[in-house]
XYZ file of C-alpha atoms in Angstrom:
597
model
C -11.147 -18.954 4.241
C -7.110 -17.778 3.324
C -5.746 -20.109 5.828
C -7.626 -23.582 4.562
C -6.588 -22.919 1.065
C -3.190 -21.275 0.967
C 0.031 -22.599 1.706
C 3.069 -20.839 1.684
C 6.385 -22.155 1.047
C 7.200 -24.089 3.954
C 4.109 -25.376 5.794
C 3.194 -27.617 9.139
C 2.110 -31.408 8.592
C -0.845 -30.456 10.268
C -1.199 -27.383 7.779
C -0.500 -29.576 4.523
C -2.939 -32.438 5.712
C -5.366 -29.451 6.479
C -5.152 -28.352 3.717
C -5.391 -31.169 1.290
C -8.423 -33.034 3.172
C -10.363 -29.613 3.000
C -9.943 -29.434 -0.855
C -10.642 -33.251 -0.934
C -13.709 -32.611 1.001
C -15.208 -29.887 -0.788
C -14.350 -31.877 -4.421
C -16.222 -34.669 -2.967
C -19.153 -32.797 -2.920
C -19.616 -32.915 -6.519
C -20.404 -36.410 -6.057
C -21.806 -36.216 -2.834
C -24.253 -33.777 -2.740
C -24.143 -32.265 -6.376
C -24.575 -35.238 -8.219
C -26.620 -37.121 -6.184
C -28.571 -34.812 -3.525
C -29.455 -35.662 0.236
C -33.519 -35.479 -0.007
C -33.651 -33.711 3.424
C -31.866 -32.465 5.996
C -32.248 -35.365 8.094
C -30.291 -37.186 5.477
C -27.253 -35.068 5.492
C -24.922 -38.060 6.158
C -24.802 -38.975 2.573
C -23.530 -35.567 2.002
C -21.437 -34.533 5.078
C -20.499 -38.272 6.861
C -19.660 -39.552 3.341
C -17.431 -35.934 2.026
C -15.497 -36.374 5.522
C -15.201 -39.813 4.763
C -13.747 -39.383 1.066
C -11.457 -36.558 2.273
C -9.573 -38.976 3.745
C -9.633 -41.678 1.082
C -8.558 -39.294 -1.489
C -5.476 -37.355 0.220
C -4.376 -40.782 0.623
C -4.161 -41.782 -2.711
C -2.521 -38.680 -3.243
C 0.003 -38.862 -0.373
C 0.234 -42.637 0.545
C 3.156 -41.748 2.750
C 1.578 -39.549 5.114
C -0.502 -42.440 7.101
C -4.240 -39.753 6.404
C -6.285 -44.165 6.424
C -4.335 -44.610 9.773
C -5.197 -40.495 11.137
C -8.713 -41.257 11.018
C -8.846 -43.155 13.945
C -7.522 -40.151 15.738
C -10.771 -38.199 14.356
C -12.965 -41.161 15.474
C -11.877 -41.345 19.302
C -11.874 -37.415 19.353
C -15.753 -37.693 18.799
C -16.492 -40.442 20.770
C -15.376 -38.088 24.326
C -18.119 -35.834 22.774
C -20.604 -38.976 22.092
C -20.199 -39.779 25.467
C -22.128 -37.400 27.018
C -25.592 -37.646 27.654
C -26.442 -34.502 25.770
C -25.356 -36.009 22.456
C -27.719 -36.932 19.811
C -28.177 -39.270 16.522
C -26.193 -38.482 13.130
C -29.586 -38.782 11.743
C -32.351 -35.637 13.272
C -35.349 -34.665 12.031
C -35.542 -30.978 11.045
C -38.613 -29.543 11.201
C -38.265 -25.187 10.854
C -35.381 -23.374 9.699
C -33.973 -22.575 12.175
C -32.971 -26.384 13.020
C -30.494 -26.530 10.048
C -28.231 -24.990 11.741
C -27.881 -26.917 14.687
C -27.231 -29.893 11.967
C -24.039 -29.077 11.156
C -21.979 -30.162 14.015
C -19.069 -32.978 15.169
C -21.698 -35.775 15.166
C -22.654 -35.293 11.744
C -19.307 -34.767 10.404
C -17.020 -36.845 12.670
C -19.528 -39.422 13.759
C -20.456 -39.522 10.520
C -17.070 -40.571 9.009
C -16.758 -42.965 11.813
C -19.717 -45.034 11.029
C -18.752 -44.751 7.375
C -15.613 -46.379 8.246
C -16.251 -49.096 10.125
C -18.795 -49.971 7.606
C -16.251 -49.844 4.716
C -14.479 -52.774 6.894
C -17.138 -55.040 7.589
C -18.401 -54.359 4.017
C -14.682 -54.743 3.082
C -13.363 -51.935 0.688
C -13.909 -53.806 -2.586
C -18.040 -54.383 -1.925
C -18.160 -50.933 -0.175
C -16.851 -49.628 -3.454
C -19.253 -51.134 -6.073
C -21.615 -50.370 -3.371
C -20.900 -46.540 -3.751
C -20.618 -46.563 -7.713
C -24.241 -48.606 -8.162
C -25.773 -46.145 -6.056
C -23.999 -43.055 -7.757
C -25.247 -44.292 -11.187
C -28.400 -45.214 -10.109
C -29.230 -42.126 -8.112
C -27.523 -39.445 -10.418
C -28.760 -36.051 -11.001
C -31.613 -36.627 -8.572
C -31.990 -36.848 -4.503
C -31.879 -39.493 -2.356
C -32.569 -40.827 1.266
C -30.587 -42.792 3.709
C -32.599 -45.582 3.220
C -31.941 -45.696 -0.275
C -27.891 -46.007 0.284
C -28.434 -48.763 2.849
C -30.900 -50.634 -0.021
C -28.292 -50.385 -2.992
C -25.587 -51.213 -0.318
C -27.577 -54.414 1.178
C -27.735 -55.417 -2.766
C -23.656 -55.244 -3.220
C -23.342 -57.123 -0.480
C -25.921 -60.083 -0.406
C -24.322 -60.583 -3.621
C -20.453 -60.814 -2.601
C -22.022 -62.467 0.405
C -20.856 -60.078 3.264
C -23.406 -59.885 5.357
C -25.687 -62.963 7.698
C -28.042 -63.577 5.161
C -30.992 -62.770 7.095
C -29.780 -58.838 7.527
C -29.703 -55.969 5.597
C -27.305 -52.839 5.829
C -30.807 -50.569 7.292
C -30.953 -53.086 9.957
C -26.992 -52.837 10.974
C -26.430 -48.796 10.063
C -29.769 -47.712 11.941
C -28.536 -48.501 15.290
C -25.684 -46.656 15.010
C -27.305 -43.332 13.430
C -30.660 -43.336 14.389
C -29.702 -43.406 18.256
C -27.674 -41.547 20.216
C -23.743 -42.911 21.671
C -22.370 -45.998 21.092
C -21.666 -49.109 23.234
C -18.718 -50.427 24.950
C -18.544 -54.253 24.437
C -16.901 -56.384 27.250
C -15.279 -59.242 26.867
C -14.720 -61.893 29.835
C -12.942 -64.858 29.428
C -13.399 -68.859 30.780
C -11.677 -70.035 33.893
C -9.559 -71.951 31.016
C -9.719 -68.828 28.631
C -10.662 -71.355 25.753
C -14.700 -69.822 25.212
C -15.822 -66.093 26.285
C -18.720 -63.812 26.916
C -19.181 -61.079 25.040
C -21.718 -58.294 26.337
C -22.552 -54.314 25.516
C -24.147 -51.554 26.713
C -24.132 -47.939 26.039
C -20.646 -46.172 27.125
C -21.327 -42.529 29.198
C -18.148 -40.839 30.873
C -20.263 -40.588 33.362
C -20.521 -43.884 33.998
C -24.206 -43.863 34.203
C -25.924 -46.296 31.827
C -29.173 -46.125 33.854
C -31.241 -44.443 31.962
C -29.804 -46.214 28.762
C -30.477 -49.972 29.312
C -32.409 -50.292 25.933
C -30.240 -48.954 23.433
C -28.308 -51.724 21.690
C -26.559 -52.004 18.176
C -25.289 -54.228 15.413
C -21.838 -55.107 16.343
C -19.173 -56.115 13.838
C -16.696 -57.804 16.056
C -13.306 -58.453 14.662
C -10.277 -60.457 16.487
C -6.891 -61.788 16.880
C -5.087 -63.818 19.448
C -1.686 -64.166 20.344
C -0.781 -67.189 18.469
C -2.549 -65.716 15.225
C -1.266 -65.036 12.154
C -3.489 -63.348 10.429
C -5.483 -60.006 11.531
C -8.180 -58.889 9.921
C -10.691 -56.576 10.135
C -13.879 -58.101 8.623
C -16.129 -59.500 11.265
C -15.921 -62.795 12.908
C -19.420 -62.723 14.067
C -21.586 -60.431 14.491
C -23.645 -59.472 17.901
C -27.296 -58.421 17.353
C -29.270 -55.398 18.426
C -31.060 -57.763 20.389
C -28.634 -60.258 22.110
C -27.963 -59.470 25.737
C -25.000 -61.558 25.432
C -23.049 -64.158 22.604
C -20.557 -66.636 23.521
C -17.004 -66.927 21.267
C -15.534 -70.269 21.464
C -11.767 -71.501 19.883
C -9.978 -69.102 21.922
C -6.335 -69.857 22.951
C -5.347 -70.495 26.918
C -6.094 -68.119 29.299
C -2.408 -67.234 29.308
C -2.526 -65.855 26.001
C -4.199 -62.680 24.968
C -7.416 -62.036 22.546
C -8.063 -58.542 21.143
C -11.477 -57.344 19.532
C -12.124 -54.717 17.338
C -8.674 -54.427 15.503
C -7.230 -51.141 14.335
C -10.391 -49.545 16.216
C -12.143 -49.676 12.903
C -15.887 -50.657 14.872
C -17.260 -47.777 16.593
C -17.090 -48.614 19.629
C -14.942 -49.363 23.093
C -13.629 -52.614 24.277
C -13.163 -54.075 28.022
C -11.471 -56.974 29.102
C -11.196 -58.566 32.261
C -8.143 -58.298 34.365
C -5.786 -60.948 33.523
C -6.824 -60.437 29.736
C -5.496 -56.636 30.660
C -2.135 -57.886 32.248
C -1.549 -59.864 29.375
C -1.686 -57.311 27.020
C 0.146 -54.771 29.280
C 2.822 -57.696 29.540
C 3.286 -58.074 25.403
C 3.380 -54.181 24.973
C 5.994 -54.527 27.198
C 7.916 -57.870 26.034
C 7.447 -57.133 22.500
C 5.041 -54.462 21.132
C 5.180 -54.709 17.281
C 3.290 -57.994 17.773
C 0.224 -55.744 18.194
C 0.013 -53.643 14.819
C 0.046 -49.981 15.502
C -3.958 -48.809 15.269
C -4.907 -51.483 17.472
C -2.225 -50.292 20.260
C -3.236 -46.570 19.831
C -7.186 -48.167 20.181
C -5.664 -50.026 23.356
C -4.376 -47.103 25.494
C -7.538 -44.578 23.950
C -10.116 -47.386 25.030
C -8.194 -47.822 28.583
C -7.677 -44.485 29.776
C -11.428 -43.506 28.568
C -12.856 -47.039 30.325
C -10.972 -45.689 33.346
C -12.759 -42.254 33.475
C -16.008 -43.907 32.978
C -15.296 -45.586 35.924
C -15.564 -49.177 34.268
C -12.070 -50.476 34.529
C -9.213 -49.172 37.474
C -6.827 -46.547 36.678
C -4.100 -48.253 37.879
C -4.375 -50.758 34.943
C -4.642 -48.131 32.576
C -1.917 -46.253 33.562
C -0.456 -49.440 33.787
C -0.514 -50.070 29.567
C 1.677 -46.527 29.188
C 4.768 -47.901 30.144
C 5.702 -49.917 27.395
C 5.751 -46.086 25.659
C 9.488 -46.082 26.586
C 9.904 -48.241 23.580
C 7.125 -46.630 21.286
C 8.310 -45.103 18.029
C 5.399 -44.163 16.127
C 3.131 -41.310 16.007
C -0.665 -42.579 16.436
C -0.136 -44.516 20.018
C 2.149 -41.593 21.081
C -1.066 -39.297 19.904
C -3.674 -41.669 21.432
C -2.030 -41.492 24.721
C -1.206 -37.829 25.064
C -4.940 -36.870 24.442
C -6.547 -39.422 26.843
C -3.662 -38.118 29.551
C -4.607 -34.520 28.339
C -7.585 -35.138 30.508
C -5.447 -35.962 33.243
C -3.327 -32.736 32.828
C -6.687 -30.446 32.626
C -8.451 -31.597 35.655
C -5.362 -31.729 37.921
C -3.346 -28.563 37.078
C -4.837 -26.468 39.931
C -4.533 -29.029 42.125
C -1.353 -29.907 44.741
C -0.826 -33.035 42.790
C 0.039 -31.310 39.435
C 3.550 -31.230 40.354
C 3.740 -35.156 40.403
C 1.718 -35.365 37.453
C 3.885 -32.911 35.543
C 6.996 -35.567 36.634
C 5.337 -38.191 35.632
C 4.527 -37.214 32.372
C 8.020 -36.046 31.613
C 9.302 -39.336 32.254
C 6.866 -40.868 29.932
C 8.159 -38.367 27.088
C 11.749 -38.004 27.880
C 12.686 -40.864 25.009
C 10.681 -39.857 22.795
C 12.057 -35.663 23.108
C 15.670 -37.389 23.259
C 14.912 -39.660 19.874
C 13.017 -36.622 17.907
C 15.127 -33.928 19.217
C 14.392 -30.269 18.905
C 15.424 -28.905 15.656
C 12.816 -29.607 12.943
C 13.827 -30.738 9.605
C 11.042 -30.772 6.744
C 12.626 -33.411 4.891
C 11.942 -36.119 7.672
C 9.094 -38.508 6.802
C 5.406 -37.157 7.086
C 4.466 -38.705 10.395
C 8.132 -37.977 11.926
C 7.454 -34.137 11.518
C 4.063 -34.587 13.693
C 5.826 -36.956 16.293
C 8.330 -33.983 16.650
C 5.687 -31.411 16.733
C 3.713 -33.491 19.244
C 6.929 -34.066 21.441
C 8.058 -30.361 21.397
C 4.604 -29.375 22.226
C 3.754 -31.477 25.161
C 7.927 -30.954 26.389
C 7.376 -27.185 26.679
C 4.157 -27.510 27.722
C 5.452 -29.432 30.884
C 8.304 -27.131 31.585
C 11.242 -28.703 29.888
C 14.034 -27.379 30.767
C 16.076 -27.786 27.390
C 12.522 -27.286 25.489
C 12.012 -24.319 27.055
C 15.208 -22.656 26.523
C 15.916 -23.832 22.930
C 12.187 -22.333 22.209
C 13.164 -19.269 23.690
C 16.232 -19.213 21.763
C 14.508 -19.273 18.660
C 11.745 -17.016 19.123
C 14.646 -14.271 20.245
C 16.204 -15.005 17.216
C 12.915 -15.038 14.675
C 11.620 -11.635 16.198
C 15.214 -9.872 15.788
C 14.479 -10.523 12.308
C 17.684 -12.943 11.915
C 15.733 -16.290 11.326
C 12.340 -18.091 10.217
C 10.875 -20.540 13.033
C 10.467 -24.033 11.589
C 6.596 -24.729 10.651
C 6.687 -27.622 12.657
C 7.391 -26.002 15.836
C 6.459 -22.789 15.209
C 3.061 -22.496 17.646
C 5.344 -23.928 20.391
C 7.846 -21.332 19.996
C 5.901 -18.649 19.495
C 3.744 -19.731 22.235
C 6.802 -20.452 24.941
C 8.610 -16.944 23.778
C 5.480 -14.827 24.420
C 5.199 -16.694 28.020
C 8.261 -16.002 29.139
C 8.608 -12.800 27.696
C 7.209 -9.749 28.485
C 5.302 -6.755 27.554
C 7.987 -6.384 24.816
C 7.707 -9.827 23.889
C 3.635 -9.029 23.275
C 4.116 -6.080 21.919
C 6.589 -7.784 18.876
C 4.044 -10.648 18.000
C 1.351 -8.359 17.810
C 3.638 -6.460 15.449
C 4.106 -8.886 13.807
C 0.439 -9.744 13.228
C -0.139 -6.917 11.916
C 2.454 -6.706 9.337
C 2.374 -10.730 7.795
C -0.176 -10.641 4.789
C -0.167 -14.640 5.328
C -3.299 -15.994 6.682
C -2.133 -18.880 8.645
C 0.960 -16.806 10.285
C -2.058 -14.769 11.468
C -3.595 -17.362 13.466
C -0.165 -18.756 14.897
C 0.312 -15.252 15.893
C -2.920 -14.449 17.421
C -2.954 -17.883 19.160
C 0.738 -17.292 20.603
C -0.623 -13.756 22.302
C -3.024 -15.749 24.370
C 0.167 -17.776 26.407
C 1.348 -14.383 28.166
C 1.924 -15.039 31.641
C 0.675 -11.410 33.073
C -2.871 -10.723 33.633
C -3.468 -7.244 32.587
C -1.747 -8.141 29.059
C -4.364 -10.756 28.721
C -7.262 -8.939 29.840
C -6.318 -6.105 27.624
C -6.005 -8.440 24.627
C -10.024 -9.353 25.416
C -10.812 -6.338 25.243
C -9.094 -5.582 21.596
C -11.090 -9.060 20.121
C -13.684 -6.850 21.178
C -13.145 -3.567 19.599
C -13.856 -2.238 16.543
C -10.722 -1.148 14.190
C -8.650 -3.183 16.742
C -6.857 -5.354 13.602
C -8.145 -8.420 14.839
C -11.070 -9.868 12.431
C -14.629 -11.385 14.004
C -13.857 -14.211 12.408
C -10.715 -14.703 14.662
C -12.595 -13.593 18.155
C -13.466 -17.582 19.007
C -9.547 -18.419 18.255
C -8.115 -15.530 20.422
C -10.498 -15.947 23.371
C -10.075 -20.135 23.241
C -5.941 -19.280 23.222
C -6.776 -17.105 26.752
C -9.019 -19.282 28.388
C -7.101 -22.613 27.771
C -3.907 -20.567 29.388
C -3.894 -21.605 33.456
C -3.098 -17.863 34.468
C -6.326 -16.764 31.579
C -8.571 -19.293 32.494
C -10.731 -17.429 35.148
C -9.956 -13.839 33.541
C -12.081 -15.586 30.422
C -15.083 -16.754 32.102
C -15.287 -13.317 34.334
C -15.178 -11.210 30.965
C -17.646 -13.544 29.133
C -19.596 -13.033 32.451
C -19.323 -9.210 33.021
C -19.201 -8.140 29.210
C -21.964 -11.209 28.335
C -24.136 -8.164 26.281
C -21.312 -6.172 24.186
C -20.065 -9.669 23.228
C -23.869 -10.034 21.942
C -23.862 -7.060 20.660
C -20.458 -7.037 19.122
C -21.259 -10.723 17.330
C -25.014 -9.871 16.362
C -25.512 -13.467 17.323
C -26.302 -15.205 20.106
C -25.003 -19.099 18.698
C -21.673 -16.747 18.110
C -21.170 -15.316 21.563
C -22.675 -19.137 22.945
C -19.915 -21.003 21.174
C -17.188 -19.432 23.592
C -19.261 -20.768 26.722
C -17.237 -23.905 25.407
C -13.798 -22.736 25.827
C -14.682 -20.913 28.938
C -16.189 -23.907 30.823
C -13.694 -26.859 29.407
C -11.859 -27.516 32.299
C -14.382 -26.325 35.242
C -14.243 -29.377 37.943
C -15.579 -27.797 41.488
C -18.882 -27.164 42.701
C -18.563 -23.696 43.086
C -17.584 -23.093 39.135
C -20.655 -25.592 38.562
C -22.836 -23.025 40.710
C -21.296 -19.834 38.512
C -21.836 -21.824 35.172
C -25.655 -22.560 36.463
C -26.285 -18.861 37.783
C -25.466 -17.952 34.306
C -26.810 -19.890 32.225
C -30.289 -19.175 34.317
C -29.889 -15.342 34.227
C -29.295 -15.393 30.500
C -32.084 -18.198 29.305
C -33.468 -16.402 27.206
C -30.863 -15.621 25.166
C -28.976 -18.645 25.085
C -32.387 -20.515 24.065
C -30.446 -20.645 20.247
C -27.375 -21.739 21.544
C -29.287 -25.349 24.171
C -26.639 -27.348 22.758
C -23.551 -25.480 23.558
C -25.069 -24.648 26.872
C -26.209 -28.561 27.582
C -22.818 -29.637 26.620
C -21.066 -27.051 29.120
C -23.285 -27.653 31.780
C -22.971 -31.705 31.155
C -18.732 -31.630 30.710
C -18.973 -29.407 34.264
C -21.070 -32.241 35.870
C -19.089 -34.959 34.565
C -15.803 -33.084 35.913
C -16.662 -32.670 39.155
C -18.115 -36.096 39.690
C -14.263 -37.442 38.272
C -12.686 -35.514 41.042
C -14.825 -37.333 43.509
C -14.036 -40.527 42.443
C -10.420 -40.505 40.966
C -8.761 -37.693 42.209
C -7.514 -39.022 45.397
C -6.684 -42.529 43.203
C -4.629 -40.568 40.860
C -3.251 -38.353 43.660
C -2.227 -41.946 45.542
C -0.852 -43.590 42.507
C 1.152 -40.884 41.894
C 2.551 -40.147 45.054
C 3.892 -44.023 44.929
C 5.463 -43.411 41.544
């Protein structure tokens, strides 16, 4: 579509990088896919995993100064909240009818996909990985191939650059990690004396149930560093097999000083350490944090904060790690954090704690607002522009005083026709000004809309409508995504009802329409999977019982119907169950450890 392939004049980071890795993407296809085909469906990594892969590869050759290598990892612990779930399944499923291609085409395959691509290309290292690719390109040109012919020309690269334990092959590593479902979280507890350590796995759920999983395991590439090292790199030390229960690592330094594994969060997968282990990399965050390179913190405070809601480490430690952020200058930790505290924000903003939370988080983000500043300049280094558009966001998100006025400000001052908004900024402002506005303030945006012929003002514009803060303008805004000759395209629908029912005053105004107008959304879409794919945004942030007994009540009513649609439905239902289970356990924790901030 328009707004993946056009830019205009001035554009967002997140629009240019967009834009580039789409266009990357769809060029790598001539390779992968065109010139050498994916025999089946089942096999769709080598055309999917490996184009989302290359996307990233190639924009950065392109753009070396926009840190796309260093992004990924963002992409990779997106998917692994959604891997997490017991509802997810292998990159690698059999298709058997038509209609199962559809279903194919999801975040696992893409995402997951360029994840296990990734860490692959490390313990491969880049320069095997890429005679690897080029053999099998040459060899396999102009006709199809399977998985299992990628890992065979790849085990042949690398037996003969002599990366891999001689008695393993690339099919024996890469099947454990797309042939079943998740991925493990590997713990690592040190000696009484801290010289040796033991290293175990098992599957990682957010639920924190690995009951049912005890016999998935996988090939583990472990990677580390200590604090007296002086080199890091990412290439495995040793390996742990699919069928070790535990290994031992010996030559560590004393107890007092800290080992990492899995640098720059390249293996796909979470790490745990025991307590003091913890402290003492809380303490050098906090003494000195550039001693840790910058992907391995942002893997640090993702990998805490998600071991915390899986109930496998406290919160208080992970909470703990954030307060070196005071000093924190770059974009990927800042991003890490904010998403795994996102959850944090979601479950407790109808809560009488949110207020505390809210405070807390605005202490976290004050430096960072103060050292960015408001005003967006486009000639500030690539990953400056998206620490600014991160800060802004989550500031007037939170109720930022300053934030809130200077957005205000500018949105006064953009829809009097005066001036442009900055790219940058430009959702927040839009966003905030519709919020605090009125009817008038509505009624201008959606003017506006309607007159821009550029794609991707369109969808800042239809997203901003969503933040109104009065009910009947938001339930009368459903009802237009929903009307024929209304100016807003079908295309668009999942954007504007996601932008309602992710607004705290929307949120229950959503899931009552999907509810009450379930069939003329049907009928409207001519799809089920269509109308099914906003039972996501409806249900994201349900966390009581009695929303878990609504959800259920529908879903059972409307079986039938949804029978296209299980996986949307078994995710909803599965996210619900997981949420309310968290507020059992941690909400009173959080509410405590708050309260003694």
């Amino acid at each position: 579509r328009e707004g993946t392939m056009l830019l205009p004049n001035q554009s967002s980071v997140d629009s240019l990088d967009r834009v580039e890795t789409v266009m990357a993407h769809e060029l790598a296809h001539q390779w992968f896919g065109n010139l050498v085909t994916a025999a089946w469906w089942e096999d769709i990594l080598l055309k999917e995993g490996m184009a989302s892969f290359m996307e990233n590869v190639a924009t950065d050759a392109l753009r070396p100064t926009w840190g796309i290598l260093d992004q990924m990892l963002l992409t990779v612990q997106g998917i692994m909240v959604t891997d997490a779930l017991p509802s997810t399944h292998p990159v690698n499923q059999p298709v058997a009818k038509p209609s199962d291609i559809g279903q194919v085409f999801d975040t696992i395959t893409y995402s997951k996909g360029m994840s296990v691509i990734r860490m692959m290309s490390h313990f491969l290292t880049e320069d095997t990985f890429r005679r690897g690719l080029v053999r099998y390109l040459d060899q396999y040109a102009y006709s199809s191939a399977t998985q299992d012919d990628f890992w065979a020309v790849l085990t042949e690269v690398a037996k003969e650059d002599e990366r891999l334990p001689p008695s393993i092959t690339v099919k024996d590593v890469m099947d454990t990690w797309t042939r079943q479902s998740g991925y493990p979280v590997v713990t690592l507890t040190r000696s009484e004396d801290g010289l040796t350590a033991t290293l175990t796995q098992e599957r990682f759920l957010l639920s924190g149930n690995t009951t049912q999983d005890t016999q998935n395991r996988w090939w583990v590439p472990l990677s580390f560093t200590t604090a007296n090292a002086t080199n890091a790199t990412t290439e495995p030390a040793l390996w742990m097999k699919n069928s070790d229960t535990s290994i031992v690592v010996e030559s560590l330094p004393v107890k007092a000083a800290w080992v990492l594994c899995n640098l720059q969060g390249t293996g796909y997968f979470r790490v745990n350490y025991d307590e003091e282990n913890w402290a003492a990399l809380s303490d050098q965050l906090l003494a000195e944090h550039q001693a840790i390179d910058v992907a391995t913190r942002a893997q640090l405070l993702d990998d805490a904060l998600s071991l915390a809601r899986g109930g496998r480490l406290s919160y208080e430690t992970a909470l703990g790690l954030n307060a070196y952020l005071a000093a924190e200058t770059e974009y990927l930790p800042w991003t890490s954090a904010m998403t795994a505290l996102s959850y944090l924000e979601k479950m407790l903003t109808r809560t009488s704690s949110y207020g505390n939370l809210r405070r807390y988080l605005l202490t976290l983000l004050e430096p960072l607002y103060s050292n960015v500043g408001f005003e967006d300049d486009l000639n500030d280094p690539h990953l400056d522009q998206h620490k600014r558009s991160l800060a802004v966001a989550w500031s007037c998100k939170l109720a930022h005083k300053q934030c809130v006025t200077k957005a205000v400000q500018h949105f006064h001052s953009w829809l009097n026709n005066a001036t442009e908004v900055s790219p940058n900024i430009k959702s927040t402002v839009y966003c905030t000004g519709v919020a605090e506005g009125g009817v008038e303030a509505w009624d201008g945006v959606w003017e506006r809309y309607l007159e821009t012929e550029v794609a991707r003002e369109k969808l800042y514009l239809l997203q901003a409508l969503g933040c109104s803060k009065e009910i009947w303008i938001l339930s009368r805004y459903l009802d237009m995504a929903f009307t024929e000759g209304s100016g807003i395209r079908k295309q668009d629908i999942k954007l504007v009802f996601s932008s309602v029912a992710r607004n705290d005053v929307g949120r229950s105004l959503a899931w009552n329409f999907l509810r009450s107008d379930w069939s003329r959304i049907v009928n409207y879409y001519d799809t089920f999977s269509s109308a099914a794919s906003l039972l996501t945004s409806a249900t994201a942030e349900f966390n009581t019982r009695i929303e878990k007994h609504e959800l259920e009540a529908f879903v059972e009513q409307n079986a039938e119907a949804l029978q296209t649609s299980s996986r949307a439905v078994k995710i909803a239902l599965e996210n619900t169950e997981v949420n309310v289970a968290w507020m059992d356990n941690y909400y009173q924790v959080i509410k405590g450890w708050l309260q003694e901030k």
